[in-house]
PDB file of C-alpha atoms in Angstrom:
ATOM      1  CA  UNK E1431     -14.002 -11.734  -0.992  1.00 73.00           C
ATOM      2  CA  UNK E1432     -11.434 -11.583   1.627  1.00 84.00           C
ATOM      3  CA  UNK E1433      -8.428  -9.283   1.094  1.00 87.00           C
ATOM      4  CA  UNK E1434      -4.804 -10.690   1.659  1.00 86.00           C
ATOM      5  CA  UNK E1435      -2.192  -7.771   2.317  1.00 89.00           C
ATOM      6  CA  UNK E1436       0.553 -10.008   2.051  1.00 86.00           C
ATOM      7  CA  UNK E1437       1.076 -13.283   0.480  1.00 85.00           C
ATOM      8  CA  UNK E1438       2.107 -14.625   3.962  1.00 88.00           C
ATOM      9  CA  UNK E1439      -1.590 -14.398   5.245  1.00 88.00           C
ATOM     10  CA  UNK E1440      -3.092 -16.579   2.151  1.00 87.00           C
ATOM     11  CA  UNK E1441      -3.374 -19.695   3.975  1.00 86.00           C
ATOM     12  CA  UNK E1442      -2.253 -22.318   1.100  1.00 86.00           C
ATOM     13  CA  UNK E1443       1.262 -19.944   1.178  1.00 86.00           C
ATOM     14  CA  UNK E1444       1.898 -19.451   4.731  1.00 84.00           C
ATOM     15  CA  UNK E1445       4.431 -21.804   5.375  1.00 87.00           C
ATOM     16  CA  UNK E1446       6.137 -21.170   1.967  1.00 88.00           C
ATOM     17  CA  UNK E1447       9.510 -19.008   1.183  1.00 89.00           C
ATOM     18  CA  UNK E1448       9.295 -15.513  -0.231  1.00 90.00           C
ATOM     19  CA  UNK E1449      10.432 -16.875  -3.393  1.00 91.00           C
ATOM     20  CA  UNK E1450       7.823 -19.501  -3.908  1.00 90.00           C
ATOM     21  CA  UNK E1451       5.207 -16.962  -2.698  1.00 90.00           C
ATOM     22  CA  UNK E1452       6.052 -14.805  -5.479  1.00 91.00           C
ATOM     23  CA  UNK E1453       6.290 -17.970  -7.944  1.00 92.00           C
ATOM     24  CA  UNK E1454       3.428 -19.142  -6.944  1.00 90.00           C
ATOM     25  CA  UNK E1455       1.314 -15.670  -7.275  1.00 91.00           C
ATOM     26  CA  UNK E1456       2.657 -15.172 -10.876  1.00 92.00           C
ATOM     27  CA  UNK E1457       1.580 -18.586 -11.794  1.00 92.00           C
ATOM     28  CA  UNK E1458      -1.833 -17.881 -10.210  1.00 92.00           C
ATOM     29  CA  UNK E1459      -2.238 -14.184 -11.694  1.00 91.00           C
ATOM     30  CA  UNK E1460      -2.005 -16.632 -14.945  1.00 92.00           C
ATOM     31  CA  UNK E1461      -5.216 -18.096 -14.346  1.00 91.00           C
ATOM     32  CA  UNK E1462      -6.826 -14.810 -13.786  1.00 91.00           C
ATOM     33  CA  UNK E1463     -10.041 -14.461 -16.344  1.00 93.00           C
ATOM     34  CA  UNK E1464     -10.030 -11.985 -19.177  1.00 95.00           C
ATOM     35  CA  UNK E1465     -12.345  -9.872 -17.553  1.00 95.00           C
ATOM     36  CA  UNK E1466     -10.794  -9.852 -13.741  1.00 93.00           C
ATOM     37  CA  UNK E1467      -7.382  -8.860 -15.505  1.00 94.00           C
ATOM     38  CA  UNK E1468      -8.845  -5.819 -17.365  1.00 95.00           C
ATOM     39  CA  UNK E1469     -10.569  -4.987 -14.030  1.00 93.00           C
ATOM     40  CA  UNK E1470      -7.321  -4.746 -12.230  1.00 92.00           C
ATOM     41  CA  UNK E1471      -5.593  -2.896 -15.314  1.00 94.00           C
ATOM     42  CA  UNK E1472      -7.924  -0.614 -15.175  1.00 95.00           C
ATOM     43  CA  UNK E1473      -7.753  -0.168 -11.206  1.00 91.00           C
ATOM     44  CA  UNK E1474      -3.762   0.373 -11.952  1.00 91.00           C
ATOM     45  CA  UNK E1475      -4.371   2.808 -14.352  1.00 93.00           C
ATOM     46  CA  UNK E1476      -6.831   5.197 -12.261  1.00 91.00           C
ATOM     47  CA  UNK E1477      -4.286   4.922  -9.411  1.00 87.00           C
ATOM     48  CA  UNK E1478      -0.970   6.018 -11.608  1.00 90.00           C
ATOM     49  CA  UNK E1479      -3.037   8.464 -14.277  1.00 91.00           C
ATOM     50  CA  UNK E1480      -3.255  11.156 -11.317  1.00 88.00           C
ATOM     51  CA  UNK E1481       0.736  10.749 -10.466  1.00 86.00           C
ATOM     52  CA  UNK E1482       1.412  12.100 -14.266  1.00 87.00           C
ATOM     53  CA  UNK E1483      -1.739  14.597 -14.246  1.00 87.00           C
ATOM     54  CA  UNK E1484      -0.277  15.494 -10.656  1.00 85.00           C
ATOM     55  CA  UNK E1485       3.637  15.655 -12.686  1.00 86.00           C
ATOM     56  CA  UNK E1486       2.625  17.699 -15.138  1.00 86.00           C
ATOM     57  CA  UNK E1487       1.201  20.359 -12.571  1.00 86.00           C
ATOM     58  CA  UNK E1488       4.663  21.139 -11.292  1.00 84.00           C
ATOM     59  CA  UNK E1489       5.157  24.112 -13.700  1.00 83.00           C
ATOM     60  CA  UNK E1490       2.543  25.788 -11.803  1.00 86.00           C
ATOM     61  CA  UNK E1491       2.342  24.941  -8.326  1.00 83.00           C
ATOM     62  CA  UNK E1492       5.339  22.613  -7.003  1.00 84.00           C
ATOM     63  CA  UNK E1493       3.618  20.751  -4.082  1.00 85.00           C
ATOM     64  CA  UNK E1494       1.955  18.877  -7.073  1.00 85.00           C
ATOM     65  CA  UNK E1495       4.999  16.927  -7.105  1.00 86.00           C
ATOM     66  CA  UNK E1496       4.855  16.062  -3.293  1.00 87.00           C
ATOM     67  CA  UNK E1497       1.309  14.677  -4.075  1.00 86.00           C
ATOM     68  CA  UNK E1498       2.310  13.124  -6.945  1.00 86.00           C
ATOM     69  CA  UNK E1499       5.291  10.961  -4.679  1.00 87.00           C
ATOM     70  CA  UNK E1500       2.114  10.287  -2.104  1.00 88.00           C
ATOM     71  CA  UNK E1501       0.151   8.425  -4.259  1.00 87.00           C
ATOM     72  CA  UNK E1502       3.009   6.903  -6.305  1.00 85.00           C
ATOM     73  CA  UNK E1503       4.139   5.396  -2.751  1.00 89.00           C
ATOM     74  CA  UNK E1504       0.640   4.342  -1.955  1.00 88.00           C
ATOM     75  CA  UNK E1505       0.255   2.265  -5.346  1.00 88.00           C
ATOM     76  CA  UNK E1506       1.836  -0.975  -3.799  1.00 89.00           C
ATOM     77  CA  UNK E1507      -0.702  -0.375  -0.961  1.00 90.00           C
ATOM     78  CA  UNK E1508      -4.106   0.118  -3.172  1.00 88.00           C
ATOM     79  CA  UNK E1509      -3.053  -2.474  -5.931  1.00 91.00           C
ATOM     80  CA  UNK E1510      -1.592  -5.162  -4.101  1.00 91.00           C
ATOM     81  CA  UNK E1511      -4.046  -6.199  -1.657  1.00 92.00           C
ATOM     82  CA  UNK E1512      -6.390  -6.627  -4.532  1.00 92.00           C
ATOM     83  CA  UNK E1513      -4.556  -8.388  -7.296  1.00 92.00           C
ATOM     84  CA  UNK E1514      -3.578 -11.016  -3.538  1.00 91.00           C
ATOM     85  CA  UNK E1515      -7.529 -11.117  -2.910  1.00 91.00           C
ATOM     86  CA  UNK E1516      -7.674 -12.097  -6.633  1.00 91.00           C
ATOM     87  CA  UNK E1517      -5.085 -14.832  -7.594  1.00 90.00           C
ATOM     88  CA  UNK E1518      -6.114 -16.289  -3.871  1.00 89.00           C
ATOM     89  CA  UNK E1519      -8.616 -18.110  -5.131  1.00 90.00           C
ATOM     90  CA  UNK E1520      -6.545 -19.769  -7.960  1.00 91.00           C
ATOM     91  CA  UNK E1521      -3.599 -20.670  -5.553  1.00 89.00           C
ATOM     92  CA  UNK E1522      -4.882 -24.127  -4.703  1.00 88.00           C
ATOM     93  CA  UNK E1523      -5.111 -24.635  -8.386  1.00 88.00           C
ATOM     94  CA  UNK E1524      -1.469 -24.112  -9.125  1.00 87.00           C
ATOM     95  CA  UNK E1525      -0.414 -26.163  -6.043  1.00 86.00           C
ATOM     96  CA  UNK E1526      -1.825 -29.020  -7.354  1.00 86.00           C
ATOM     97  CA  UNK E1527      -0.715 -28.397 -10.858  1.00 85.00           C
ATOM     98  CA  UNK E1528       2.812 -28.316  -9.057  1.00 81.00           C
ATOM     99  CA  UNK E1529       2.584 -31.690  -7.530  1.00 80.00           C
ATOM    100  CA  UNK E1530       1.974 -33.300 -10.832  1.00 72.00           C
TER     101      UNK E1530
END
């Protein structure tokens, strides 16, 4: 599986505005299985679980809560690249569906 870190670098959507980029991916995240949208659930939940656990640490030590804005910040970076790699696949499918 090849990973996309933008939606400008899936081929089908290069030449595309940002607007029917994003269209386009929330039409394709759609198709997404049952089982491939639990996966990446689950892979948003074990990235934002340790921002609260890391919240909730402030009372004792307070660079909990710089750690905590760290990996809140790097979210976007760990989830997106992977829910792109994911709905790639099902791009061509809405494209068509489109010219219908």
């Amino acid at each position: 599986m090849k990973i996309f870190f933008s939606t400008r670098s899936i081929p089908a959507l290069a030449t595309r505005s940002l607007s029917e980029r994003v269209r386009i991916m929330e039409n394709a995240a759609k198709c997404l299985t049952t089982p491939v949208k639990t996966l990446l659930n689950l892979l948003k939940l074990l990235v934002i679980v340790p921002v609260f656990v890391l919240i909730i640490r402030t009372a004792n030590d307070w660079h909990s809560l710089l750690w905590a804005l760290v990996v809140f910040l790097l979210y976007p970076l760990i989830v997106k690249p992977i829910q792109y790699s994911l709905c790639a696949k099902y791009v061509p499918q809405v494209l068509s569906k489109e010219r219908q």
